[in-house]
Amino acid sequence: MPERSNAGYVITSAIRVGDTEYVLGENPNAPARFVTWVCRNGSDYFWGRYTDDPLTALRNLLDRAGSALEVLERRQREEAGQHED
C-alpha cells in the first residue's frame, strides 16, 4: 500500500468493504496516537475515533469493518432472495 496520510496521521492499515474503506492511522506526536476513520474515494476521511492504545485502535478497525461486512452480506442475501421469486 502506498504511504498516505490524513491530518498528520500516517495510514498504517486499511480494510475495504464494498465502496468504503476503514483505516487506522498513527501519529506518535498527537495527543491520541491512533485513529480509525471511515474513508470514501481515497481521501474523504470521517467519523474518527481516537485512542492511545494500539490494540483498542486495531479492535475498533476490525469491528467497524466487520459490521460493514455484515450489512453487505445481509443486503446480498436479501437481493438473492428477491431474485428467487
PDB file of N, CA, C and O in Angstrom:
ATOM      1  N   MET A   1       0.854  -1.175   0.000  1.00  0.00           N
ATOM      2  CA  MET A   1       0.000   0.000   0.000  1.00  0.00           C
ATOM      3  C   MET A   1       0.900   1.239   0.000  1.00  0.00           C
ATOM      4  O   MET A   1       1.762   1.357   0.867  1.00  0.00           O
ATOM      5  N   PRO A   2       0.699   2.143  -0.955  1.00  0.00           N
ATOM      6  CA  PRO A   2       1.500   3.371  -0.945  1.00  0.00           C
ATOM      7  C   PRO A   2       1.188   4.192   0.300  1.00  0.00           C
ATOM      8  O   PRO A   2       0.058   4.169   0.793  1.00  0.00           O
ATOM      9  N   GLU A   3       2.209   4.873   0.808  1.00  0.00           N
ATOM     10  CA  GLU A   3       2.006   5.642   2.035  1.00  0.00           C
ATOM     11  C   GLU A   3       1.057   6.799   1.782  1.00  0.00           C
ATOM     12  O   GLU A   3       1.166   7.519   0.803  1.00  0.00           O
ATOM     13  N   ARG A   4       0.114   6.944   2.667  1.00  0.00           N
ATOM     14  CA  ARG A   4      -0.785   8.088   2.615  1.00  0.00           C
ATOM     15  C   ARG A   4      -1.049   8.548   4.033  1.00  0.00           C
ATOM     16  O   ARG A   4      -0.783   7.830   5.000  1.00  0.00           O
ATOM     17  N   SER A   5      -1.552   9.742   4.159  1.00  0.00           N
ATOM     18  CA  SER A   5      -1.780  10.308   5.486  1.00  0.00           C
ATOM     19  C   SER A   5      -3.007  11.203   5.470  1.00  0.00           C
ATOM     20  O   SER A   5      -3.501  11.606   4.412  1.00  0.00           O
ATOM     21  N   ASN A   6      -3.477  11.490   6.675  1.00  0.00           N
ATOM     22  CA  ASN A   6      -4.589  12.417   6.857  1.00  0.00           C
ATOM     23  C   ASN A   6      -4.411  13.088   8.216  1.00  0.00           C
ATOM     24  O   ASN A   6      -4.169  12.416   9.222  1.00  0.00           O
ATOM     25  N   ALA A   7      -4.511  14.387   8.233  1.00  0.00           N
ATOM     26  CA  ALA A   7      -4.454  15.183   9.473  1.00  0.00           C
ATOM     27  C   ALA A   7      -3.238  14.842  10.321  1.00  0.00           C
ATOM     28  O   ALA A   7      -3.319  14.805  11.549  1.00  0.00           O
ATOM     29  N   GLY A   8      -2.115  14.572   9.677  1.00  0.00           N
ATOM     30  CA  GLY A   8      -0.884  14.272  10.400  1.00  0.00           C
ATOM     31  C   GLY A   8      -0.717  12.819  10.805  1.00  0.00           C
ATOM     32  O   GLY A   8       0.308  12.446  11.363  1.00  0.00           O
ATOM     33  N   TYR A   9      -1.702  11.991  10.540  1.00  0.00           N
ATOM     34  CA  TYR A   9      -1.639  10.562  10.849  1.00  0.00           C
ATOM     35  C   TYR A   9      -1.272   9.785   9.585  1.00  0.00           C
ATOM     36  O   TYR A   9      -1.883   9.988   8.534  1.00  0.00           O
ATOM     37  N   VAL A  10      -0.295   8.901   9.705  1.00  0.00           N
ATOM     38  CA  VAL A  10       0.076   8.007   8.600  1.00  0.00           C
ATOM     39  C   VAL A  10      -0.876   6.817   8.645  1.00  0.00           C
ATOM     40  O   VAL A  10      -1.055   6.192   9.697  1.00  0.00           O
ATOM     41  N   ILE A  11      -1.494   6.514   7.525  1.00  0.00           N
ATOM     42  CA  ILE A  11      -2.409   5.380   7.440  1.00  0.00           C
ATOM     43  C   ILE A  11      -1.565   4.105   7.406  1.00  0.00           C
ATOM     44  O   ILE A  11      -0.746   3.920   6.501  1.00  0.00           O
ATOM     45  N   THR A  12      -1.756   3.252   8.400  1.00  0.00           N
ATOM     46  CA  THR A  12      -0.949   2.041   8.516  1.00  0.00           C
ATOM     47  C   THR A  12      -1.703   0.779   8.118  1.00  0.00           C
ATOM     48  O   THR A  12      -1.083  -0.243   7.827  1.00  0.00           O
ATOM     49  N   SER A  13      -3.032   0.834   8.148  1.00  0.00           N
ATOM     50  CA  SER A  13      -3.849  -0.320   7.773  1.00  0.00           C
ATOM     51  C   SER A  13      -5.129   0.169   7.131  1.00  0.00           C
ATOM     52  O   SER A  13      -5.647   1.232   7.499  1.00  0.00           O
ATOM     53  N   ALA A  14      -5.635  -0.620   6.186  1.00  0.00           N
ATOM     54  CA  ALA A  14      -6.898  -0.282   5.527  1.00  0.00           C
ATOM     55  C   ALA A  14      -7.623  -1.568   5.166  1.00  0.00           C
ATOM     56  O   ALA A  14      -6.999  -2.530   4.716  1.00  0.00           O
ATOM     57  N   ILE A  15      -8.927  -1.558   5.378  1.00  0.00           N
ATOM     58  CA  ILE A  15      -9.772  -2.683   5.006  1.00  0.00           C
ATOM     59  C   ILE A  15     -10.904  -2.128   4.154  1.00  0.00           C
ATOM     60  O   ILE A  15     -11.635  -1.236   4.592  1.00  0.00           O
ATOM     61  N   ARG A  16     -11.033  -2.651   2.938  1.00  0.00           N
ATOM     62  CA  ARG A  16     -12.096  -2.203   2.034  1.00  0.00           C
ATOM     63  C   ARG A  16     -13.269  -3.160   2.153  1.00  0.00           C
ATOM     64  O   ARG A  16     -13.114  -4.364   2.062  1.00  0.00           O
ATOM     65  N   VAL A  17     -14.452  -2.568   2.343  1.00  0.00           N
ATOM     66  CA  VAL A  17     -15.701  -3.326   2.346  1.00  0.00           C
ATOM     67  C   VAL A  17     -16.637  -2.594   1.395  1.00  0.00           C
ATOM     68  O   VAL A  17     -17.047  -1.463   1.675  1.00  0.00           O
ATOM     69  N   GLY A  18     -16.935  -3.223   0.263  1.00  0.00           N
ATOM     70  CA  GLY A  18     -17.739  -2.543  -0.744  1.00  0.00           C
ATOM     71  C   GLY A  18     -16.991  -1.333  -1.267  1.00  0.00           C
ATOM     72  O   GLY A  18     -15.813  -1.423  -1.617  1.00  0.00           O
ATOM     73  N   ASP A  19     -17.646  -0.182  -1.263  1.00  0.00           N
ATOM     74  CA  ASP A  19     -17.006   1.035  -1.773  1.00  0.00           C
ATOM     75  C   ASP A  19     -16.444   1.913  -0.663  1.00  0.00           C
ATOM     76  O   ASP A  19     -16.105   3.067  -0.885  1.00  0.00           O
ATOM     77  N   THR A  20     -16.336   1.360   0.539  1.00  0.00           N
ATOM     78  CA  THR A  20     -15.873   2.118   1.697  1.00  0.00           C
ATOM     79  C   THR A  20     -14.638   1.456   2.293  1.00  0.00           C
ATOM     80  O   THR A  20     -14.530   0.239   2.321  1.00  0.00           O
ATOM     81  N   GLU A  21     -13.710   2.291   2.766  1.00  0.00           N
ATOM     82  CA  GLU A  21     -12.528   1.793   3.459  1.00  0.00           C
ATOM     83  C   GLU A  21     -12.624   2.145   4.934  1.00  0.00           C
ATOM     84  O   GLU A  21     -13.183   3.184   5.302  1.00  0.00           O
ATOM     85  N   TYR A  22     -12.053   1.306   5.748  1.00  0.00           N
ATOM     86  CA  TYR A  22     -11.898   1.553   7.176  1.00  0.00           C
ATOM     87  C   TYR A  22     -10.401   1.557   7.411  1.00  0.00           C
ATOM     88  O   TYR A  22      -9.716   0.601   7.051  1.00  0.00           O
ATOM     89  N   VAL A  23      -9.891   2.672   7.943  1.00  0.00           N
ATOM     90  CA  VAL A  23      -8.439   2.835   8.028  1.00  0.00           C
ATOM     91  C   VAL A  23      -8.001   3.113   9.454  1.00  0.00           C
ATOM     92  O   VAL A  23      -8.764   3.635  10.273  1.00  0.00           O
ATOM     93  N   LEU A  24      -6.755   2.749   9.719  1.00  0.00           N
ATOM     94  CA  LEU A  24      -6.115   3.021  11.002  1.00  0.00           C
ATOM     95  C   LEU A  24      -4.906   3.906  10.723  1.00  0.00           C
ATOM     96  O   LEU A  24      -4.121   3.611   9.823  1.00  0.00           O
ATOM     97  N   GLY A  25      -4.799   5.001  11.469  1.00  0.00           N
ATOM     98  CA  GLY A  25      -3.677   5.900  11.312  1.00  0.00           C
ATOM     99  C   GLY A  25      -2.911   6.041  12.611  1.00  0.00           C
ATOM    100  O   GLY A  25      -3.450   5.821  13.698  1.00  0.00           O
ATOM    101  N   GLU A  26      -1.644   6.423  12.475  1.00  0.00           N
ATOM    102  CA  GLU A  26      -0.793   6.614  13.647  1.00  0.00           C
ATOM    103  C   GLU A  26      -0.015   7.909  13.523  1.00  0.00           C
ATOM    104  O   GLU A  26       0.527   8.228  12.466  1.00  0.00           O
ATOM    105  N   ASN A  27       0.046   8.641  14.643  1.00  0.00           N
ATOM    106  CA  ASN A  27       0.845   9.851  14.752  1.00  0.00           C
ATOM    107  C   ASN A  27       1.448   9.861  16.151  1.00  0.00           C
ATOM    108  O   ASN A  27       0.760  10.157  17.130  1.00  0.00           O
ATOM    109  N   PRO A  28       2.735   9.511  16.275  1.00  0.00           N
ATOM    110  CA  PRO A  28       3.351   9.422  17.604  1.00  0.00           C
ATOM    111  C   PRO A  28       3.403  10.752  18.354  1.00  0.00           C
ATOM    112  O   PRO A  28       3.597  10.769  19.567  1.00  0.00           O
ATOM    113  N   ASN A  29       3.190  11.872  17.648  1.00  0.00           N
ATOM    114  CA  ASN A  29       3.256  13.184  18.294  1.00  0.00           C
ATOM    115  C   ASN A  29       1.890  13.745  18.662  1.00  0.00           C
ATOM    116  O   ASN A  29       1.812  14.820  19.250  1.00  0.00           O
ATOM    117  N   ALA A  30       0.831  13.047  18.326  1.00  0.00           N
ATOM    118  CA  ALA A  30      -0.520  13.535  18.612  1.00  0.00           C
ATOM    119  C   ALA A  30      -0.933  13.172  20.042  1.00  0.00           C
ATOM    120  O   ALA A  30      -0.438  12.198  20.603  1.00  0.00           O
ATOM    121  N   PRO A  31      -1.844  13.938  20.620  1.00  0.00           N
ATOM    122  CA  PRO A  31      -2.339  13.602  21.966  1.00  0.00           C
ATOM    123  C   PRO A  31      -2.942  12.194  22.025  1.00  0.00           C
ATOM    124  O   PRO A  31      -2.752  11.486  22.996  1.00  0.00           O
ATOM    125  N   ALA A  32      -3.665  11.809  20.993  1.00  0.00           N
ATOM    126  CA  ALA A  32      -4.154  10.435  20.850  1.00  0.00           C
ATOM    127  C   ALA A  32      -3.371   9.838  19.681  1.00  0.00           C
ATOM    128  O   ALA A  32      -3.523  10.266  18.539  1.00  0.00           O
ATOM    129  N   ARG A  33      -2.507   8.887  19.964  1.00  0.00           N
ATOM    130  CA  ARG A  33      -1.547   8.389  18.977  1.00  0.00           C
ATOM    131  C   ARG A  33      -2.205   7.658  17.795  1.00  0.00           C
ATOM    132  O   ARG A  33      -1.666   7.647  16.694  1.00  0.00           O
ATOM    133  N   PHE A  34      -3.371   7.046  17.997  1.00  0.00           N
ATOM    134  CA  PHE A  34      -4.017   6.237  16.968  1.00  0.00           C
ATOM    135  C   PHE A  34      -5.410   6.753  16.656  1.00  0.00           C
ATOM    136  O   PHE A  34      -6.088   7.309  17.519  1.00  0.00           O
ATOM    137  N   VAL A  35      -5.835   6.533  15.422  1.00  0.00           N
ATOM    138  CA  VAL A  35      -7.178   6.907  14.995  1.00  0.00           C
ATOM    139  C   VAL A  35      -7.673   5.892  13.974  1.00  0.00           C
ATOM    140  O   VAL A  35      -6.888   5.332  13.217  1.00  0.00           O
ATOM    141  N   THR A  36      -8.975   5.644  13.997  1.00  0.00           N
ATOM    142  CA  THR A  36      -9.604   4.909  12.902  1.00  0.00           C
ATOM    143  C   THR A  36     -10.608   5.854  12.263  1.00  0.00           C
ATOM    144  O   THR A  36     -11.256   6.651  12.947  1.00  0.00           O
ATOM    145  N   TRP A  37     -10.690   5.770  10.943  1.00  0.00           N
ATOM    146  CA  TRP A  37     -11.639   6.574  10.182  1.00  0.00           C
ATOM    147  C   TRP A  37     -12.378   5.697   9.193  1.00  0.00           C
ATOM    148  O   TRP A  37     -11.875   4.660   8.758  1.00  0.00           O
ATOM    149  N   VAL A  38     -13.528   6.176   8.783  1.00  0.00           N
ATOM    150  CA  VAL A  38     -14.195   5.684   7.585  1.00  0.00           C
ATOM    151  C   VAL A  38     -13.659   6.556   6.458  1.00  0.00           C
ATOM    152  O   VAL A  38     -13.467   7.765   6.636  1.00  0.00           O
ATOM    153  N   CYS A  39     -13.385   5.959   5.299  1.00  0.00           N
ATOM    154  CA  CYS A  39     -12.817   6.716   4.182  1.00  0.00           C
ATOM    155  C   CYS A  39     -13.549   6.363   2.892  1.00  0.00           C
ATOM    156  O   CYS A  39     -13.747   5.185   2.581  1.00  0.00           O
ATOM    157  N   ARG A  40     -13.907   7.376   2.147  1.00  0.00           N
ATOM    158  CA  ARG A  40     -14.507   7.187   0.825  1.00  0.00           C
ATOM    159  C   ARG A  40     -13.666   7.930  -0.202  1.00  0.00           C
ATOM    160  O   ARG A  40     -13.084   8.968   0.092  1.00  0.00           O
ATOM    161  N   ASN A  41     -13.600   7.372  -1.382  1.00  0.00           N
ATOM    162  CA  ASN A  41     -12.881   7.977  -2.510  1.00  0.00           C
ATOM    163  C   ASN A  41     -11.392   8.189  -2.236  1.00  0.00           C
ATOM    164  O   ASN A  41     -10.761   9.032  -2.862  1.00  0.00           O
ATOM    165  N   GLY A  42     -10.828   7.461  -1.295  1.00  0.00           N
ATOM    166  CA  GLY A  42      -9.401   7.521  -1.029  1.00  0.00           C
ATOM    167  C   GLY A  42      -8.909   8.753  -0.305  1.00  0.00           C
ATOM    168  O   GLY A  42      -7.741   8.828   0.069  1.00  0.00           O
ATOM    169  N   SER A  43      -9.793   9.739  -0.090  1.00  0.00           N
ATOM    170  CA  SER A  43      -9.318  10.958   0.573  1.00  0.00           C
ATOM    171  C   SER A  43     -10.377  11.638   1.437  1.00  0.00           C
ATOM    172  O   SER A  43     -10.096  12.671   2.037  1.00  0.00           O
ATOM    173  N   ASP A  44     -11.567  11.097   1.509  1.00  0.00           N
ATOM    174  CA  ASP A  44     -12.640  11.678   2.308  1.00  0.00           C
ATOM    175  C   ASP A  44     -12.756  10.900   3.624  1.00  0.00           C
ATOM    176  O   ASP A  44     -13.424   9.879   3.694  1.00  0.00           O
ATOM    177  N   TYR A  45     -12.065  11.382   4.652  1.00  0.00           N
ATOM    178  CA  TYR A  45     -11.998  10.711   5.946  1.00  0.00           C
ATOM    179  C   TYR A  45     -13.020  11.319   6.898  1.00  0.00           C
ATOM    180  O   TYR A  45     -13.123  12.538   7.006  1.00  0.00           O
ATOM    181  N   PHE A  46     -13.754  10.468   7.616  1.00  0.00           N
ATOM    182  CA  PHE A  46     -14.740  10.985   8.559  1.00  0.00           C
ATOM    183  C   PHE A  46     -14.989   9.963   9.657  1.00  0.00           C
ATOM    184  O   PHE A  46     -14.535   8.833   9.597  1.00  0.00           O
ATOM    185  N   TRP A  47     -15.748  10.395  10.682  1.00  0.00           N
ATOM    186  CA  TRP A  47     -16.091   9.575  11.843  1.00  0.00           C
ATOM    187  C   TRP A  47     -14.848   9.005  12.522  1.00  0.00           C
ATOM    188  O   TRP A  47     -14.747   7.812  12.778  1.00  0.00           O
ATOM    189  N   GLY A  48     -13.907   9.880  12.829  1.00  0.00           N
ATOM    190  CA  GLY A  48     -12.682   9.455  13.505  1.00  0.00           C
ATOM    191  C   GLY A  48     -12.921   9.040  14.940  1.00  0.00           C
ATOM    192  O   GLY A  48     -13.705   9.662  15.654  1.00  0.00           O
ATOM    193  N   ARG A  49     -12.239   7.987  15.322  1.00  0.00           N
ATOM    194  CA  ARG A  49     -12.242   7.518  16.715  1.00  0.00           C
ATOM    195  C   ARG A  49     -10.788   7.429  17.165  1.00  0.00           C
ATOM    196  O   ARG A  49      -9.996   6.711  16.556  1.00  0.00           O
ATOM    197  N   TYR A  50     -10.470   8.146  18.215  1.00  0.00           N
ATOM    198  CA  TYR A  50      -9.089   8.328  18.646  1.00  0.00           C
ATOM    199  C   TYR A  50      -8.810   7.572  19.940  1.00  0.00           C
ATOM    200  O   TYR A  50      -9.666   7.469  20.804  1.00  0.00           O
ATOM    201  N   THR A  51      -7.552   7.090  20.067  1.00  0.00           N
ATOM    202  CA  THR A  51      -7.141   6.374  21.272  1.00  0.00           C
ATOM    203  C   THR A  51      -5.617   6.385  21.382  1.00  0.00           C
ATOM    204  O   THR A  51      -4.919   6.594  20.392  1.00  0.00           O
ATOM    205  N   ASP A  52      -5.136   6.142  22.582  1.00  0.00           N
ATOM    206  CA  ASP A  52      -3.694   5.990  22.797  1.00  0.00           C
ATOM    207  C   ASP A  52      -3.261   4.534  22.767  1.00  0.00           C
ATOM    208  O   ASP A  52      -2.072   4.244  22.765  1.00  0.00           O
ATOM    209  N   ASP A  53      -4.209   3.617  22.767  1.00  0.00           N
ATOM    210  CA  ASP A  53      -3.904   2.194  22.866  1.00  0.00           C
ATOM    211  C   ASP A  53      -3.937   1.517  21.498  1.00  0.00           C
ATOM    212  O   ASP A  53      -4.973   1.545  20.819  1.00  0.00           O
ATOM    213  N   PRO A  54      -2.827   0.906  21.069  1.00  0.00           N
ATOM    214  CA  PRO A  54      -2.795   0.296  19.734  1.00  0.00           C
ATOM    215  C   PRO A  54      -3.770  -0.869  19.579  1.00  0.00           C
ATOM    216  O   PRO A  54      -4.351  -1.047  18.498  1.00  0.00           O
ATOM    217  N   LEU A  55      -3.984  -1.652  20.615  1.00  0.00           N
ATOM    218  CA  LEU A  55      -4.918  -2.774  20.498  1.00  0.00           C
ATOM    219  C   LEU A  55      -6.365  -2.297  20.450  1.00  0.00           C
ATOM    220  O   LEU A  55      -7.188  -2.875  19.725  1.00  0.00           O
ATOM    221  N   THR A  56      -6.680  -1.241  21.160  1.00  0.00           N
ATOM    222  CA  THR A  56      -8.014  -0.655  21.085  1.00  0.00           C
ATOM    223  C   THR A  56      -8.272  -0.130  19.679  1.00  0.00           C
ATOM    224  O   THR A  56      -9.359  -0.316  19.117  1.00  0.00           O
ATOM    225  N   ALA A  57      -7.268   0.503  19.096  1.00  0.00           N
ATOM    226  CA  ALA A  57      -7.406   1.018  17.729  1.00  0.00           C
ATOM    227  C   ALA A  57      -7.605  -0.124  16.732  1.00  0.00           C
ATOM    228  O   ALA A  57      -8.477  -0.051  15.856  1.00  0.00           O
ATOM    229  N   LEU A  58      -6.818  -1.172  16.865  1.00  0.00           N
ATOM    230  CA  LEU A  58      -6.949  -2.316  15.968  1.00  0.00           C
ATOM    231  C   LEU A  58      -8.319  -2.971  16.128  1.00  0.00           C
ATOM    232  O   LEU A  58      -8.979  -3.304  15.146  1.00  0.00           O
ATOM    233  N   ARG A  59      -8.770  -3.155  17.357  1.00  0.00           N
ATOM    234  CA  ARG A  59     -10.091  -3.742  17.604  1.00  0.00           C
ATOM    235  C   ARG A  59     -11.175  -2.884  16.976  1.00  0.00           C
ATOM    236  O   ARG A  59     -12.110  -3.371  16.359  1.00  0.00           O
ATOM    237  N   ASN A  60     -11.053  -1.563  17.113  1.00  0.00           N
ATOM    238  CA  ASN A  60     -12.046  -0.665  16.532  1.00  0.00           C
ATOM    239  C   ASN A  60     -12.069  -0.782  15.015  1.00  0.00           C
ATOM    240  O   ASN A  60     -13.141  -0.825  14.401  1.00  0.00           O
ATOM    241  N   LEU A  61     -10.890  -0.844  14.399  1.00  0.00           N
ATOM    242  CA  LEU A  61     -10.807  -1.009  12.942  1.00  0.00           C
ATOM    243  C   LEU A  61     -11.517  -2.293  12.518  1.00  0.00           C
ATOM    244  O   LEU A  61     -12.345  -2.291  11.599  1.00  0.00           O
ATOM    245  N   LEU A  62     -11.212  -3.392  13.179  1.00  0.00           N
ATOM    246  CA  LEU A  62     -11.804  -4.683  12.821  1.00  0.00           C
ATOM    247  C   LEU A  62     -13.306  -4.703  13.089  1.00  0.00           C
ATOM    248  O   LEU A  62     -14.076  -5.250  12.282  1.00  0.00           O
ATOM    249  N   ASP A  63     -13.737  -4.106  14.192  1.00  0.00           N
ATOM    250  CA  ASP A  63     -15.166  -4.059  14.497  1.00  0.00           C
ATOM    251  C   ASP A  63     -15.934  -3.257  13.452  1.00  0.00           C
ATOM    252  O   ASP A  63     -17.006  -3.674  12.999  1.00  0.00           O
ATOM    253  N   ARG A  64     -15.382  -2.110  13.080  1.00  0.00           N
ATOM    254  CA  ARG A  64     -16.072  -1.263  12.101  1.00  0.00           C
ATOM    255  C   ARG A  64     -16.162  -1.958  10.750  1.00  0.00           C
ATOM    256  O   ARG A  64     -17.223  -1.964  10.118  1.00  0.00           O
ATOM    257  N   ALA A  65     -15.070  -2.542  10.308  1.00  0.00           N
ATOM    258  CA  ALA A  65     -15.076  -3.240   9.022  1.00  0.00           C
ATOM    259  C   ALA A  65     -15.973  -4.479   9.089  1.00  0.00           C
ATOM    260  O   ALA A  65     -16.708  -4.774   8.147  1.00  0.00           O
ATOM    261  N   GLY A  66     -15.932  -5.192  10.209  1.00  0.00           N
ATOM    262  CA  GLY A  66     -16.772  -6.378  10.369  1.00  0.00           C
ATOM    263  C   GLY A  66     -18.254  -6.040  10.337  1.00  0.00           C
ATOM    264  O   GLY A  66     -19.051  -6.753   9.720  1.00  0.00           O
ATOM    265  N   SER A  67     -18.640  -4.960  10.975  1.00  0.00           N
ATOM    266  CA  SER A  67     -20.041  -4.526  10.956  1.00  0.00           C
ATOM    267  C   SER A  67     -20.481  -4.166   9.543  1.00  0.00           C
ATOM    268  O   SER A  67     -21.589  -4.517   9.119  1.00  0.00           O
ATOM    269  N   ALA A  68     -19.618  -3.483   8.821  1.00  0.00           N
ATOM    270  CA  ALA A  68     -19.944  -3.124   7.434  1.00  0.00           C
ATOM    271  C   ALA A  68     -20.064  -4.373   6.564  1.00  0.00           C
ATOM    272  O   ALA A  68     -20.938  -4.454   5.696  1.00  0.00           O
ATOM    273  N   LEU A  69     -19.224  -5.358   6.803  1.00  0.00           N
ATOM    274  CA  LEU A  69     -19.288  -6.605   6.051  1.00  0.00           C
ATOM    275  C   LEU A  69     -20.599  -7.330   6.327  1.00  0.00           C
ATOM    276  O   LEU A  69     -21.232  -7.865   5.412  1.00  0.00           O
ATOM    277  N   GLU A  70     -21.039  -7.343   7.581  1.00  0.00           N
ATOM    278  CA  GLU A  70     -22.311  -7.977   7.922  1.00  0.00           C
ATOM    279  C   GLU A  70     -23.474  -7.318   7.186  1.00  0.00           C
ATOM    280  O   GLU A  70     -24.364  -7.991   6.670  1.00  0.00           O
ATOM    281  N   VAL A  71     -23.464  -5.996   7.105  1.00  0.00           N
ATOM    282  CA  VAL A  71     -24.513  -5.272   6.388  1.00  0.00           C
ATOM    283  C   VAL A  71     -24.479  -5.639   4.908  1.00  0.00           C
ATOM    284  O   VAL A  71     -25.520  -5.911   4.297  1.00  0.00           O
ATOM    285  N   LEU A  72     -23.297  -5.669   4.321  1.00  0.00           N
ATOM    286  CA  LEU A  72     -23.155  -6.013   2.910  1.00  0.00           C
ATOM    287  C   LEU A  72     -23.636  -7.442   2.644  1.00  0.00           C
ATOM    288  O   LEU A  72     -24.362  -7.696   1.676  1.00  0.00           O
ATOM    289  N   GLU A  73     -23.267  -8.371   3.507  1.00  0.00           N
ATOM    290  CA  GLU A  73     -23.711  -9.760   3.354  1.00  0.00           C
ATOM    291  C   GLU A  73     -25.234  -9.872   3.454  1.00  0.00           C
ATOM    292  O   GLU A  73     -25.871 -10.583   2.672  1.00  0.00           O
ATOM    293  N   ARG A  74     -25.825  -9.165   4.408  1.00  0.00           N
ATOM    294  CA  ARG A  74     -27.280  -9.189   4.578  1.00  0.00           C
ATOM    295  C   ARG A  74     -27.980  -8.648   3.334  1.00  0.00           C
ATOM    296  O   ARG A  74     -28.955  -9.228   2.848  1.00  0.00           O
ATOM    297  N   ARG A  75     -27.467  -7.547   2.784  1.00  0.00           N
ATOM    298  CA  ARG A  75     -28.047  -6.983   1.558  1.00  0.00           C
ATOM    299  C   ARG A  75     -27.979  -7.975   0.403  1.00  0.00           C
ATOM    300  O   ARG A  75     -28.933  -8.127  -0.347  1.00  0.00           O
ATOM    301  N   GLN A  76     -26.839  -8.625   0.264  1.00  0.00           N
ATOM    302  CA  GLN A  76     -26.689  -9.592  -0.830  1.00  0.00           C
ATOM    303  C   GLN A  76     -27.641 -10.774  -0.659  1.00  0.00           C
ATOM    304  O   GLN A  76     -28.227 -11.243  -1.629  1.00  0.00           O
ATOM    305  N   ARG A  77     -27.810 -11.247   0.571  1.00  0.00           N
ATOM    306  CA  ARG A  77     -28.759 -12.342   0.820  1.00  0.00           C
ATOM    307  C   ARG A  77     -30.180 -11.907   0.495  1.00  0.00           C
ATOM    308  O   ARG A  77     -30.939 -12.645  -0.118  1.00  0.00           O
ATOM    309  N   GLU A  78     -30.550 -10.690   0.905  1.00  0.00           N
ATOM    310  CA  GLU A  78     -31.880 -10.175   0.626  1.00  0.00           C
ATOM    311  C   GLU A  78     -32.118 -10.034  -0.869  1.00  0.00           C
ATOM    312  O   GLU A  78     -33.171 -10.400  -1.374  1.00  0.00           O
ATOM    313  N   GLU A  79     -31.126  -9.509  -1.583  1.00  0.00           N
ATOM    314  CA  GLU A  79     -31.244  -9.378  -3.036  1.00  0.00           C
ATOM    315  C   GLU A  79     -31.349 -10.727  -3.713  1.00  0.00           C
ATOM    316  O   GLU A  79     -32.135 -10.917  -4.634  1.00  0.00           O
ATOM    317  N   ALA A  80     -30.580 -11.690  -3.250  1.00  0.00           N
ATOM    318  CA  ALA A  80     -30.621 -13.042  -3.819  1.00  0.00           C
ATOM    319  C   ALA A  80     -31.989 -13.660  -3.562  1.00  0.00           C
ATOM    320  O   ALA A  80     -32.550 -14.328  -4.439  1.00  0.00           O
ATOM    321  N   GLY A  81     -32.559 -13.426  -2.392  1.00  0.00           N
ATOM    322  CA  GLY A  81     -33.881 -13.946  -2.060  1.00  0.00           C
ATOM    323  C   GLY A  81     -34.971 -13.335  -2.914  1.00  0.00           C
ATOM    324  O   GLY A  81     -35.914 -14.005  -3.301  1.00  0.00           O
ATOM    325  N   GLN A  82     -34.834 -12.079  -3.240  1.00  0.00           N
ATOM    326  CA  GLN A  82     -35.826 -11.405  -4.084  1.00  0.00           C
ATOM    327  C   GLN A  82     -35.784 -11.941  -5.505  1.00  0.00           C
ATOM    328  O   GLN A  82     -36.799 -12.017  -6.181  1.00  0.00           O
ATOM    329  N   HIS A  83     -34.613 -12.362  -5.979  1.00  0.00           N
ATOM    330  CA  HIS A  83     -34.481 -12.877  -7.338  1.00  0.00           C
ATOM    331  C   HIS A  83     -34.979 -14.310  -7.469  1.00  0.00           C
ATOM    332  O   HIS A  83     -35.193 -14.797  -8.561  1.00  0.00           O
ATOM    333  N   GLU A  84     -35.161 -14.985  -6.340  1.00  0.00           N
ATOM    334  CA  GLU A  84     -35.616 -16.370  -6.382  1.00  0.00           C
ATOM    335  C   GLU A  84     -37.124 -16.463  -6.631  1.00  0.00           C
ATOM    336  O   GLU A  84     -37.626 -17.509  -6.986  1.00  0.00           O
ATOM    337  N   ASP A  85     -37.863 -15.385  -6.384  1.00  0.00           N
ATOM    338  CA  ASP A  85     -39.322 -15.422  -6.560  1.00  0.00           C
ATOM    339  C   ASP A  85     -39.746 -15.571  -7.992  1.00  0.00           C
ATOM    340  O   ASP A  85     -39.148 -15.354  -8.924  1.00  0.00           O
TER     341      ASP A  85
END
